[in-house]
mmCIF file of C-alpha atoms and ligand atoms in Angstrom:
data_model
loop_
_atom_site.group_PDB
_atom_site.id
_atom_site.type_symbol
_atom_site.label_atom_id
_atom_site.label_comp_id
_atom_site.label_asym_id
_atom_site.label_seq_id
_atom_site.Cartn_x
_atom_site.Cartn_y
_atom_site.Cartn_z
ATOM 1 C CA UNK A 1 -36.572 8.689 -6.846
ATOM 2 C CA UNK A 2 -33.599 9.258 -4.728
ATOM 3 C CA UNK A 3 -31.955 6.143 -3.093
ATOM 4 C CA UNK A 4 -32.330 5.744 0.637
ATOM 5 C CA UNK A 5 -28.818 6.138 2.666
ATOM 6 C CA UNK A 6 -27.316 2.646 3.347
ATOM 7 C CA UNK A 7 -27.283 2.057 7.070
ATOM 8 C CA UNK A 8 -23.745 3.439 8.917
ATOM 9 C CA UNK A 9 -22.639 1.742 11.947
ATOM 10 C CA UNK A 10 -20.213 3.992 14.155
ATOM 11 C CA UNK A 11 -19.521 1.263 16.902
ATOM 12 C CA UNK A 12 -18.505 -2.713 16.345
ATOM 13 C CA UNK A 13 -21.368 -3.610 18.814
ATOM 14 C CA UNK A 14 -23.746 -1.560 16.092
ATOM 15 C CA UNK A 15 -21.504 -3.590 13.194
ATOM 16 C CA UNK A 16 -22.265 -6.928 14.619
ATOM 17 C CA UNK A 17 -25.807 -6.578 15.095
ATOM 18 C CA UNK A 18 -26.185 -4.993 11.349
ATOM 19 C CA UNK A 19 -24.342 -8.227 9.693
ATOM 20 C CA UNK A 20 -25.880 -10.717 12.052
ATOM 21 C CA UNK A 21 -28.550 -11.136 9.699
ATOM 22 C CA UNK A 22 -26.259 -11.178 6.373
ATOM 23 C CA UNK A 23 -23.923 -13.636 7.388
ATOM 24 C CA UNK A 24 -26.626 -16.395 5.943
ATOM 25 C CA UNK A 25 -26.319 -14.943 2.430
ATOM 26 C CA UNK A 26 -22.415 -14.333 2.060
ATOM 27 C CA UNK A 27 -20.955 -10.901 2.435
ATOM 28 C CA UNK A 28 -18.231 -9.218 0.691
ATOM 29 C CA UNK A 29 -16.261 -5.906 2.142
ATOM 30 C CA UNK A 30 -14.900 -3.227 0.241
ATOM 31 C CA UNK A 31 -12.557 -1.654 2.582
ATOM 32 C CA UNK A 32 -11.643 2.203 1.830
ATOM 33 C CA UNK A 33 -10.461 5.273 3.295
ATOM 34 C CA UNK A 34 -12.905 7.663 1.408
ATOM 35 C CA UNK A 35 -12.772 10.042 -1.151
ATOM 36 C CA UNK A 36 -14.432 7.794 -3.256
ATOM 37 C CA UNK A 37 -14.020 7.636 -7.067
ATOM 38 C CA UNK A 38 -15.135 5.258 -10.079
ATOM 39 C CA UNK A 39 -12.281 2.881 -8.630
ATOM 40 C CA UNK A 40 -13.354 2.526 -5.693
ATOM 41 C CA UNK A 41 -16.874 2.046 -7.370
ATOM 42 C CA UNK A 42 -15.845 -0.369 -9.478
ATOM 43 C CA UNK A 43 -14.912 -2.273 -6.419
ATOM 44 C CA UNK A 44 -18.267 -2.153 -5.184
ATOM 45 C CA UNK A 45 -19.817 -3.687 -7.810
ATOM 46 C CA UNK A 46 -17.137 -6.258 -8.232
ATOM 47 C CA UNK A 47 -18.403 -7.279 -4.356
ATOM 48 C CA UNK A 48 -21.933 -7.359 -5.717
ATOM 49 C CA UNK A 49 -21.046 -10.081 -7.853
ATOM 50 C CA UNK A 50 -19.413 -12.562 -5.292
ATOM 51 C CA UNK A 51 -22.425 -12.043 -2.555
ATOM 52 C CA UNK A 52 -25.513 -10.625 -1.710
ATOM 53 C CA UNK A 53 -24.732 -8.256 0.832
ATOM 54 C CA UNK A 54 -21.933 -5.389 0.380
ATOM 55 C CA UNK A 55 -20.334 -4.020 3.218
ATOM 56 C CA UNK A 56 -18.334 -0.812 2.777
ATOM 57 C CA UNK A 57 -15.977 0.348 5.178
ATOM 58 C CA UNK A 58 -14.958 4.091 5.379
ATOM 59 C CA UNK A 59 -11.571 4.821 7.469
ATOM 60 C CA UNK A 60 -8.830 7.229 7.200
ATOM 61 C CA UNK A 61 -6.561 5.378 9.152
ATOM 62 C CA UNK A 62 -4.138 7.509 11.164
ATOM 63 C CA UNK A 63 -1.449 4.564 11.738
ATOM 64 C CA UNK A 64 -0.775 4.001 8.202
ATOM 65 C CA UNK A 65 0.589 7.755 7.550
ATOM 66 C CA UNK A 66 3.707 9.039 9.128
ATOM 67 C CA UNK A 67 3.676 12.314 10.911
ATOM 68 C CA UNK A 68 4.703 14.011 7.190
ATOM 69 C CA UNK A 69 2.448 12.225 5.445
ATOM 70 C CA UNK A 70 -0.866 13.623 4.248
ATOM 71 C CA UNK A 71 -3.352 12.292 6.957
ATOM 72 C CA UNK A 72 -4.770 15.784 8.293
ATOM 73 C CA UNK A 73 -5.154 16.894 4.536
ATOM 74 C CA UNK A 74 -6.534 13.505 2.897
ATOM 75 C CA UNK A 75 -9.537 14.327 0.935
ATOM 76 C CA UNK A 76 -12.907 13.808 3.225
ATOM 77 C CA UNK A 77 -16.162 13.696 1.496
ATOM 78 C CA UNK A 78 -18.337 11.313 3.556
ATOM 79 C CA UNK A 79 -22.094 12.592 2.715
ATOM 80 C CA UNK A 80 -21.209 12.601 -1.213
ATOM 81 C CA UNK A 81 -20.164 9.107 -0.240
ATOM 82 C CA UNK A 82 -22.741 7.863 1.193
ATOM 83 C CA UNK A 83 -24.690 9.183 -1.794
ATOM 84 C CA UNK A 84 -22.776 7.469 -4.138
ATOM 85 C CA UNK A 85 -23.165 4.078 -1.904
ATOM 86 C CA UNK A 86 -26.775 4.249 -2.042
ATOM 87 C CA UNK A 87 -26.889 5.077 -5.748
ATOM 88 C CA UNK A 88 -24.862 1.154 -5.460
ATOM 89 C CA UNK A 89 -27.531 -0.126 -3.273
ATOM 90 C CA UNK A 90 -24.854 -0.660 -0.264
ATOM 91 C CA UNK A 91 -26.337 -2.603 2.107
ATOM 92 C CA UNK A 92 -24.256 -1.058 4.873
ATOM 93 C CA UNK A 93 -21.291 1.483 5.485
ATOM 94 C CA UNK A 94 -18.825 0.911 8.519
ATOM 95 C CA UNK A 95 -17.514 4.086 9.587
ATOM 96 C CA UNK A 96 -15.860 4.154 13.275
ATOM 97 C CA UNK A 97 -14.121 7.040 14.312
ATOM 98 C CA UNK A 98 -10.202 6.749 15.626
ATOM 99 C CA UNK A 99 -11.779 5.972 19.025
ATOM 100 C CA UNK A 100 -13.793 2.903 18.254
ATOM 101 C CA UNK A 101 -11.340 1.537 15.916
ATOM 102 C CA UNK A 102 -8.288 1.875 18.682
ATOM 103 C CA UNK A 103 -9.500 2.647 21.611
ATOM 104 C CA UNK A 104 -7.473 4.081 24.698
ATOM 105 C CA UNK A 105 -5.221 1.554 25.583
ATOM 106 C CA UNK A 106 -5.027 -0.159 22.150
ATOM 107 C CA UNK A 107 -1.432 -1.507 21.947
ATOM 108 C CA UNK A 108 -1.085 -4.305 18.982
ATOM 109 C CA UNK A 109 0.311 -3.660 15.870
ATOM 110 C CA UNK A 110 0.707 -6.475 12.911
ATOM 111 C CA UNK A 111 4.349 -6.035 11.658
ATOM 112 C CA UNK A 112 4.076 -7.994 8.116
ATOM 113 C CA UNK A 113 7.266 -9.038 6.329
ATOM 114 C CA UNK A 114 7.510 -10.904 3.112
ATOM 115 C CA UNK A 115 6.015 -8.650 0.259
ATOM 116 C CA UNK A 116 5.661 -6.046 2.864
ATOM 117 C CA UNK A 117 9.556 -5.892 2.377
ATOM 118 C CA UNK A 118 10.026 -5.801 -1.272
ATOM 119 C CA UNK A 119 11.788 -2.471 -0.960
ATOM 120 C CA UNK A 120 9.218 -0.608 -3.242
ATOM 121 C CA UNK A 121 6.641 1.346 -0.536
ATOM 122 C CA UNK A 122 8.142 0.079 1.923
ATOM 123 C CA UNK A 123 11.265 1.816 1.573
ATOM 124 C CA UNK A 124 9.832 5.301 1.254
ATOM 125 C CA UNK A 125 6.877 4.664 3.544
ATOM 126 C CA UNK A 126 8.432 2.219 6.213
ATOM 127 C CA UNK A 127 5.343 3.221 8.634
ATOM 128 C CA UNK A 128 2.820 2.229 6.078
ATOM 129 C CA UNK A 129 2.481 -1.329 5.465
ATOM 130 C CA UNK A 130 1.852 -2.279 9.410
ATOM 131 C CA UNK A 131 -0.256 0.204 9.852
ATOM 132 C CA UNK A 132 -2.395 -1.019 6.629
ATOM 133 C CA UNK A 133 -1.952 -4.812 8.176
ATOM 134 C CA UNK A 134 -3.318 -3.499 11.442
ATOM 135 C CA UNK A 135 -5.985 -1.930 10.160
ATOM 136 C CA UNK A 136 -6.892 -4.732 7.156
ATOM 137 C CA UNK A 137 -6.902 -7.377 10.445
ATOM 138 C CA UNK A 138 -9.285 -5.538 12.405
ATOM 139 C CA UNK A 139 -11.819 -4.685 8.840
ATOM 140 C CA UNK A 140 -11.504 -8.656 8.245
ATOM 141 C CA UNK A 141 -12.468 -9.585 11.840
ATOM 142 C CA UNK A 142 -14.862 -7.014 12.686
ATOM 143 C CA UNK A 143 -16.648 -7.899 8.769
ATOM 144 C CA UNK A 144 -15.491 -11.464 8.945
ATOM 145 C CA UNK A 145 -16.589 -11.160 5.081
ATOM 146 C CA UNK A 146 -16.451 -13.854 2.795
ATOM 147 C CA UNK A 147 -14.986 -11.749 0.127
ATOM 148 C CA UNK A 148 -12.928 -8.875 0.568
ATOM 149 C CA UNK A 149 -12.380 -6.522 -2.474
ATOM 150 C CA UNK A 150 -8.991 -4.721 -2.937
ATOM 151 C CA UNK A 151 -7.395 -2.895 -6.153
ATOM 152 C CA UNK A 152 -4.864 -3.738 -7.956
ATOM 153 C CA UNK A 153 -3.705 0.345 -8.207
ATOM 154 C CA UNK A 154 -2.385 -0.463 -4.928
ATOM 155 C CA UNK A 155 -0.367 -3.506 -5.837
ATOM 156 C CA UNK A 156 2.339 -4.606 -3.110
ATOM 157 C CA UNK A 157 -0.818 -3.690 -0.870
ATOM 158 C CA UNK A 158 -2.857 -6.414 -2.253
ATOM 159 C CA UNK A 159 0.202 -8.612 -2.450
ATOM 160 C CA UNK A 160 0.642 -7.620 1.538
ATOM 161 C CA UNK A 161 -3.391 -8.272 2.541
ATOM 162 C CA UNK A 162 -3.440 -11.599 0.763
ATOM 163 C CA UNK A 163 -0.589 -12.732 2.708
ATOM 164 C CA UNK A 164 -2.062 -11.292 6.044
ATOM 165 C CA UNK A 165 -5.364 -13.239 5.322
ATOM 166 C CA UNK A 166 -3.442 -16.544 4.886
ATOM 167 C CA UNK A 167 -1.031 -16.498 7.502
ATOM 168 C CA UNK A 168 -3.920 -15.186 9.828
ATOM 169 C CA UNK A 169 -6.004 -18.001 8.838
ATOM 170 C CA UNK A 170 -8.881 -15.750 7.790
ATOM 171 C CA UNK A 171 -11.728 -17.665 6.177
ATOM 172 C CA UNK A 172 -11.716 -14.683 3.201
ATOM 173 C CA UNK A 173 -11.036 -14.399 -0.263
ATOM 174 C CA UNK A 174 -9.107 -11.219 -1.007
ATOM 175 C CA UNK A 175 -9.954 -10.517 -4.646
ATOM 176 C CA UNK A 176 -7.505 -7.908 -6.795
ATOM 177 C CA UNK A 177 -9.771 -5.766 -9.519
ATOM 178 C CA UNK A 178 -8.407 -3.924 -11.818
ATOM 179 C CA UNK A 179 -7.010 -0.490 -11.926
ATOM 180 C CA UNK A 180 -10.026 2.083 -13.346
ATOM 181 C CA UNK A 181 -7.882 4.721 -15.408
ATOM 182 C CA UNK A 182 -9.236 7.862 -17.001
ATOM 183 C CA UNK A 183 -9.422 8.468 -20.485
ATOM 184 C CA UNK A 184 -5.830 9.131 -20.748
ATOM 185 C CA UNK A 185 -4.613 6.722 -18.454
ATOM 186 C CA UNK A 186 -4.046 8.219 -15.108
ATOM 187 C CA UNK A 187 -5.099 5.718 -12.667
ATOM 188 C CA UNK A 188 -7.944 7.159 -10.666
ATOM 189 C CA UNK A 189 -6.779 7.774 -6.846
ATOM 190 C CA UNK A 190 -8.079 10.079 -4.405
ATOM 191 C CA UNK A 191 -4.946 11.648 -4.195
ATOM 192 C CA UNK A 192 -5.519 12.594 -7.844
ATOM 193 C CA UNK A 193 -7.462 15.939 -6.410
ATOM 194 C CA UNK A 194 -3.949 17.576 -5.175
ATOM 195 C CA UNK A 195 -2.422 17.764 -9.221
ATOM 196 C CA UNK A 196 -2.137 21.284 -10.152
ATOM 197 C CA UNK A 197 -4.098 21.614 -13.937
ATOM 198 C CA UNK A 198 0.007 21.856 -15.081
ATOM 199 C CA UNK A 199 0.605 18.620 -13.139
ATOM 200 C CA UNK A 200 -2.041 16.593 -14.145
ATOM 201 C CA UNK A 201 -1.641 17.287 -17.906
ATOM 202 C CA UNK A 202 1.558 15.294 -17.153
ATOM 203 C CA UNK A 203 0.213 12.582 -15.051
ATOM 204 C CA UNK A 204 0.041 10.222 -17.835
ATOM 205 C CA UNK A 205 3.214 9.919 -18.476
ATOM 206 C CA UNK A 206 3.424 7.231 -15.769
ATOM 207 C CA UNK A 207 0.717 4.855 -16.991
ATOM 208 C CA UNK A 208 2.487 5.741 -20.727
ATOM 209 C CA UNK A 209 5.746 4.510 -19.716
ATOM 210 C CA UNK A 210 4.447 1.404 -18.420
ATOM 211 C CA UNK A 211 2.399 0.185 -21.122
ATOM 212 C CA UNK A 212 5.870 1.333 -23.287
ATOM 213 C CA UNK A 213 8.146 -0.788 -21.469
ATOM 214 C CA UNK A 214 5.189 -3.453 -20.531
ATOM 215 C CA UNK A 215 5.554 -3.843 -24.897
ATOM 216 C CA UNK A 216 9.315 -3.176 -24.899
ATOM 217 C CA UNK A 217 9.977 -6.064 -22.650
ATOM 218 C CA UNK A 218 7.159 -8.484 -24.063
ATOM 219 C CA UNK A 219 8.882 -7.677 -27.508
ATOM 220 C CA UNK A 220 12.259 -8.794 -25.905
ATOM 221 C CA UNK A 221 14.098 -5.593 -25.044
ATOM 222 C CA UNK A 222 16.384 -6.166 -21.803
ATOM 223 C CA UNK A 223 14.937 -5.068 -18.766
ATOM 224 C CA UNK A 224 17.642 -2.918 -16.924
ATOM 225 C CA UNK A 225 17.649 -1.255 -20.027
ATOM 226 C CA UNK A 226 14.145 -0.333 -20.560
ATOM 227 C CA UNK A 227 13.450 0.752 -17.241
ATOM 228 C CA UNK A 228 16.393 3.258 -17.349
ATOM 229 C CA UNK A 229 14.631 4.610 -20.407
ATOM 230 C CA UNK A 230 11.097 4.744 -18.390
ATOM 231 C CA UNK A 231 13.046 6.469 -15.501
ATOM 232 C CA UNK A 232 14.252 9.104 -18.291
ATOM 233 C CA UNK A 233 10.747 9.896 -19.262
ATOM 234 C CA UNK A 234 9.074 10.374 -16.278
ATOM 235 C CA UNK A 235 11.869 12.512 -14.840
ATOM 236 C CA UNK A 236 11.863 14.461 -18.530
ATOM 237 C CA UNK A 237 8.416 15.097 -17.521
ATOM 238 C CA UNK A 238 8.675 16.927 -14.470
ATOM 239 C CA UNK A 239 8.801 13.983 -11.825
ATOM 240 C CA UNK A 240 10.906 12.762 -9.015
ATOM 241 C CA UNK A 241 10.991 9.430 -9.031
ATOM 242 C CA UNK A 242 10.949 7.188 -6.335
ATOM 243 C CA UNK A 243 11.275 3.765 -8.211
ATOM 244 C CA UNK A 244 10.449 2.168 -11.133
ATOM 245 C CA UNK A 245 11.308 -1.548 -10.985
ATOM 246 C CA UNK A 246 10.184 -4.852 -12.675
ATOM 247 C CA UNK A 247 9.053 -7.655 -10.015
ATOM 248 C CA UNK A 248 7.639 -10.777 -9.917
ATOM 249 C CA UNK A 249 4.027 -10.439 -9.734
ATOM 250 C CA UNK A 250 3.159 -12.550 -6.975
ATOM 251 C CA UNK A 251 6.908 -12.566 -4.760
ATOM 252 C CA UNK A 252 7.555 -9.083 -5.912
ATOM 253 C CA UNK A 253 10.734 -10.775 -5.837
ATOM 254 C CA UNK A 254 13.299 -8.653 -8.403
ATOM 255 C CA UNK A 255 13.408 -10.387 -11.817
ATOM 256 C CA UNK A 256 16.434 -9.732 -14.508
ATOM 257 C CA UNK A 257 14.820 -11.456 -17.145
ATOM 258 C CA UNK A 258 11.405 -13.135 -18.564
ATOM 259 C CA UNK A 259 12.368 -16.284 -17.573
ATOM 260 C CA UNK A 260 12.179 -15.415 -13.860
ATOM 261 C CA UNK A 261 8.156 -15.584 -13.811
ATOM 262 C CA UNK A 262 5.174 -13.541 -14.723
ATOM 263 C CA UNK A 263 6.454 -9.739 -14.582
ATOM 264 C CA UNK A 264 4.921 -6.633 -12.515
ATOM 265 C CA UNK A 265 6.271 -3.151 -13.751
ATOM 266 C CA UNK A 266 5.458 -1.062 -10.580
ATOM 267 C CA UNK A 267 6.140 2.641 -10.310
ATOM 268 C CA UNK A 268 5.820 5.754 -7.421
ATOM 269 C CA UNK A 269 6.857 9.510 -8.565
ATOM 270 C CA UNK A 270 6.451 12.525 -7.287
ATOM 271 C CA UNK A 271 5.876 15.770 -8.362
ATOM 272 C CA UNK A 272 4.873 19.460 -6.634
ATOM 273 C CA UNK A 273 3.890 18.092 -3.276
ATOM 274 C CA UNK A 274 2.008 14.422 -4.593
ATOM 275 C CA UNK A 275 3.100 11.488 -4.727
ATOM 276 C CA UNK A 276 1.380 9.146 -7.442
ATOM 277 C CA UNK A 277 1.803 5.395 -7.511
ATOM 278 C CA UNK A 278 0.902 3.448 -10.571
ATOM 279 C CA UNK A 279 1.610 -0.262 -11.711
ATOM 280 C CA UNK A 280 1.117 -2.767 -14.969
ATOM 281 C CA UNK A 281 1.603 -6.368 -15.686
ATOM 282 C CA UNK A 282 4.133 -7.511 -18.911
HETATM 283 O O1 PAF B 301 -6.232 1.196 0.080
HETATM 284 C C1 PAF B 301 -6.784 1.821 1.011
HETATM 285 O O2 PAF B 301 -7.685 2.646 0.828
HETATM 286 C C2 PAF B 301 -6.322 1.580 2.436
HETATM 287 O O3 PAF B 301 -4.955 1.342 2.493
HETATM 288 C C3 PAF B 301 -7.103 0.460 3.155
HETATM 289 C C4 PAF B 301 -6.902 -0.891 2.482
HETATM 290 C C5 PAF B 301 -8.589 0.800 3.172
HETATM 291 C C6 PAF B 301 -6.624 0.329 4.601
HETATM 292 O O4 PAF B 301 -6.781 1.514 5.309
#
């Protein structure tokens, strides 16, 4: 039998009158733009686990894309979506339109700082990380979930959201899950659908290199050196690359060595006209 659609709310009057009567049992939000894919998914049912009611939130946000960015092209797939959401048993799907979420007049923006300026997105997306923050503050006070579910894919993001949360004093636990990869490692992304056949037979090069200098490094090979090697193969390939650094996982803070903390190899390439993003811990 097919699953019932989840309840949408277009409006945050509608929202708050839907989660009045979950906020007893706990909720957890899975905030997304769309497009959804296995990732996002797996996010779902990672909620599932920390509370009883799942909240989904669907939201191409126009203020984190700059005018050349990809916002009037993004992938849209709502009613295969909401499919997919009741085949999860979604309790209920919070899709406002531009309007509701800033309407006329709507004049704040959250500016974050601190792993928003690592220099890694930030530097080739300098519009994207308040208008993420913006948007993530809203989600969390609109929800006001007890859980909110973010993935790692997008790591200075999560870095970024679970500072917002604690320096907003949001009563929320922002929980990283795991990147979902395909079979040969490409991390799944809705951006994934704009890889020519030629370009996506390539694609795994990224996730390759990391786990190669992820073992390099662990093994005791320098650093600086490894990542120039990375930078070699996944230009060899066919990619421009944007960076490909080694951070500390929770400062994003650059690291030289081991020694400096836990390690994040994070990486963003492009090639034809996408730009993939990709990340692994040593
Ligand atoms: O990761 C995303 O899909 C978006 O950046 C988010 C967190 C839903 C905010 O628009």
């Amino acid at each position: 039998m097919p699953q019932s659609r989840p309840p949408v709310a277009r409006t945050v009057p509608a929202l708050r009158k839907a989660l009045a009567p979950y906020r007893r049992t706990g909720v957890a939000l899975v905030p997304t733009m769309g497009a959804l894919h296995a990732g996002h998914i797996a996010l779902v049912r990672a909620a599932r686990k920390r509370a009883r009611r799942v909240v989904v939130s669907i939201f191409v946000n126009p203020a984190q894309f700059a005018a050349n960015e990809d916002f009037g092209s993004y992938p849209r797939t709502f009613g295969g979506d909401l499919k997919a959401l009741a085949a999860e048993k979604v309790d209920l799907v919070w899709a406002p339109n531009a309007t509701a979420m800033y309407p006329e007049g709507f004049a704040t923006r959250i500016e974050p700082a601190g792993p928003a300026k690592a220099g890694l997105e930030d530097a080739f997306r300098p519009h994207f990380f308040g208008g993420v923050a913006t948007v993530v503050a809203k989600l969390l006070l609109q929800c006001q979930p007890d859980f909110a579910m973010f993935g790692e894919k997008d790591y200075q993001q999560l870095q970024v959201v679970t500072q917002l949360a604690r320096d907003l004093d949001q009563p929320v636990k922002i929980v990283g899950c795991p990147t979902v990869r395909e079979k040969d490692g490409l991390a799944l992304s809705s951006r994934n659908v704009y890889l020519s056949t030629a370009e996506r037979a390539v694609a795994p090069v990224l996730h390759r290199t990391l786990k190669d200098c992820a073992t390099a490094i662990r093994k005791g090979a320098a650093i600086a050196d490894r990542l120039a090697a990375g930078r070699e193969a996944i230009t060899m390939a066919g990619f421009t690359i944007d960076y490909l650094e080694a951070r500390h996982a929770k400062t994003l803070a650059p690291v030289a060595s081991r020694a400096d903390g836990p390690i994040r190899l994070l990486v963003a390439a492009r090639i034809g006209t996408t730009r993939l993003i990709d990340n692994l811990g040593v």
